[in-house]
Amino acid sequence: MSKEEEARIQNELLFSIQGVGSIHEIGEKKVWAKNEHCQESIKELIKHIKNDSPVNPIVKLTLGRWNFVGEHLIPLLTLHKQDKKLAFLALMLAV
């Protein structure tokens, strides 16, 4: 895979991750909040993982390096477990 292709994939991943949610500061507290397009972003991430190369799994390596599970997926599941569809998609992404 070329460096340009790898950079393109990482940019797409970053865009999708930003669509899932982020940490917001409210007063002195930090709160994780999902974004409006959270479900669509998770679906995009699932597509990226399914299309990831078994020889050079750049998507999985990048998500791991960026600590996506700890920074986004766990807070999402913890704070929005009542949303069954969203929780299902998050679990699909985790598996």
mmCIF file of C-alpha atoms in Angstrom:
data_model
loop_
_atom_site.group_PDB
_atom_site.id
_atom_site.type_symbol
_atom_site.label_atom_id
_atom_site.label_comp_id
_atom_site.label_asym_id
_atom_site.label_seq_id
_atom_site.Cartn_x
_atom_site.Cartn_y
_atom_site.Cartn_z
ATOM 1 C CA MET A 1 0.000 0.000 0.000
ATOM 2 C CA SER A 2 1.353 3.400 -0.927
ATOM 3 C CA LYS A 3 1.872 6.161 1.625
ATOM 4 C CA GLU A 4 -0.762 8.234 -0.172
ATOM 5 C CA GLU A 5 -3.347 5.436 0.102
ATOM 6 C CA GLU A 6 -2.506 4.942 3.767
ATOM 7 C CA ALA A 7 -2.894 8.692 4.422
ATOM 8 C CA ARG A 8 -6.245 8.714 2.583
ATOM 9 C CA ILE A 9 -7.544 5.830 4.696
ATOM 10 C CA GLN A 10 -6.382 7.490 7.914
ATOM 11 C CA ASN A 11 -8.128 10.729 6.925
ATOM 12 C CA GLU A 12 -11.358 8.825 6.256
ATOM 13 C CA LEU A 13 -11.023 7.064 9.612
ATOM 14 C CA LEU A 14 -10.449 10.354 11.408
ATOM 15 C CA PHE A 15 -13.540 11.844 9.764
ATOM 16 C CA SER A 16 -15.637 8.823 10.805
ATOM 17 C CA ILE A 17 -14.283 8.825 14.365
ATOM 18 C CA GLN A 18 -15.093 12.510 14.739
ATOM 19 C CA GLY A 19 -18.630 11.674 13.630
ATOM 20 C CA VAL A 20 -19.065 9.188 16.478
ATOM 21 C CA GLY A 21 -18.623 11.668 19.312
ATOM 22 C CA SER A 22 -16.170 13.623 21.384
ATOM 23 C CA ILE A 23 -15.315 14.922 24.818
ATOM 24 C CA HIS A 24 -16.806 18.284 25.788
ATOM 25 C CA GLU A 25 -15.851 20.358 28.790
ATOM 26 C CA ILE A 26 -18.773 21.524 30.896
ATOM 27 C CA GLY A 27 -17.487 23.689 33.679
ATOM 28 C CA GLU A 28 -14.579 21.721 35.089
ATOM 29 C CA LYS A 29 -15.964 18.333 34.028
ATOM 30 C CA LYS A 30 -15.245 16.468 30.835
ATOM 31 C CA VAL A 31 -18.265 14.721 29.331
ATOM 32 C CA TRP A 32 -18.338 12.415 26.302
ATOM 33 C CA ALA A 33 -21.235 13.149 23.932
ATOM 34 C CA LYS A 34 -22.298 11.376 20.757
ATOM 35 C CA ASN A 35 -22.591 13.405 17.586
ATOM 36 C CA GLU A 36 -25.666 13.727 15.413
ATOM 37 C CA HIS A 37 -24.322 11.309 12.783
ATOM 38 C CA CYS A 38 -23.029 8.727 15.228
ATOM 39 C CA GLN A 39 -24.787 5.699 13.699
ATOM 40 C CA GLU A 40 -23.706 6.550 10.163
ATOM 41 C CA SER A 41 -20.127 7.043 11.331
ATOM 42 C CA ILE A 42 -20.083 3.665 13.068
ATOM 43 C CA LYS A 43 -21.449 2.028 9.907
ATOM 44 C CA GLU A 44 -18.612 3.640 7.928
ATOM 45 C CA LEU A 45 -16.058 2.331 10.421
ATOM 46 C CA ILE A 46 -17.548 -1.170 10.130
ATOM 47 C CA LYS A 47 -17.154 -0.951 6.325
ATOM 48 C CA HIS A 48 -13.539 0.118 6.705
ATOM 49 C CA ILE A 49 -12.791 -2.820 9.007
ATOM 50 C CA LYS A 50 -14.499 -5.300 6.662
ATOM 51 C CA ASN A 51 -12.430 -3.987 3.743
ATOM 52 C CA ASP A 52 -9.181 -3.935 5.729
ATOM 53 C CA SER A 53 -6.301 -5.884 4.265
ATOM 54 C CA PRO A 54 -5.401 -9.115 6.090
ATOM 55 C CA VAL A 55 -1.760 -8.583 5.059
ATOM 56 C CA ASN A 56 -1.488 -4.932 6.133
ATOM 57 C CA PRO A 57 -4.462 -4.191 8.433
ATOM 58 C CA ILE A 58 -3.973 -0.413 8.446
ATOM 59 C CA VAL A 59 -7.521 0.264 9.688
ATOM 60 C CA LYS A 60 -7.261 -1.993 12.740
ATOM 61 C CA LEU A 61 -3.745 -0.800 13.536
ATOM 62 C CA THR A 62 -4.764 2.847 13.252
ATOM 63 C CA LEU A 63 -7.870 2.428 15.413
ATOM 64 C CA GLY A 64 -5.745 0.644 18.008
ATOM 65 C CA ARG A 65 -3.022 3.300 17.920
ATOM 66 C CA TRP A 66 -5.659 6.014 18.350
ATOM 67 C CA ASN A 67 -7.277 4.064 21.254
ATOM 68 C CA PHE A 68 -10.675 4.256 19.574
ATOM 69 C CA VAL A 69 -12.217 1.580 21.791
ATOM 70 C CA GLY A 70 -11.222 3.258 25.055
ATOM 71 C CA GLU A 71 -11.783 6.841 23.964
ATOM 72 C CA HIS A 72 -15.041 6.445 22.014
ATOM 73 C CA LEU A 73 -16.610 2.988 21.939
ATOM 74 C CA ILE A 74 -16.654 2.267 25.682
ATOM 75 C CA PRO A 75 -18.058 5.722 26.584
ATOM 76 C CA LEU A 76 -20.665 5.298 23.836
ATOM 77 C CA LEU A 77 -21.777 1.914 25.151
ATOM 78 C CA THR A 78 -21.726 3.111 28.746
ATOM 79 C CA LEU A 79 -23.660 6.323 28.216
ATOM 80 C CA HIS A 80 -26.091 5.248 25.472
ATOM 81 C CA LYS A 81 -26.859 1.617 26.292
ATOM 82 C CA GLN A 82 -30.604 2.338 26.161
ATOM 83 C CA ASP A 83 -30.291 2.971 22.414
ATOM 84 C CA LYS A 84 -30.482 -0.646 21.240
ATOM 85 C CA LYS A 85 -29.612 -0.006 17.586
ATOM 86 C CA LEU A 86 -26.614 2.135 18.473
ATOM 87 C CA ALA A 87 -25.415 -0.391 21.056
ATOM 88 C CA PHE A 88 -25.751 -3.206 18.496
ATOM 89 C CA LEU A 89 -23.715 -1.275 15.913
ATOM 90 C CA ALA A 90 -21.058 -0.445 18.522
ATOM 91 C CA LEU A 91 -20.790 -4.121 19.471
ATOM 92 C CA MET A 92 -20.526 -5.108 15.797
ATOM 93 C CA LEU A 93 -17.639 -2.693 15.501
ATOM 94 C CA ALA A 94 -15.965 -4.106 18.608
ATOM 95 C CA VAL A 95 -16.153 -7.693 17.356
#
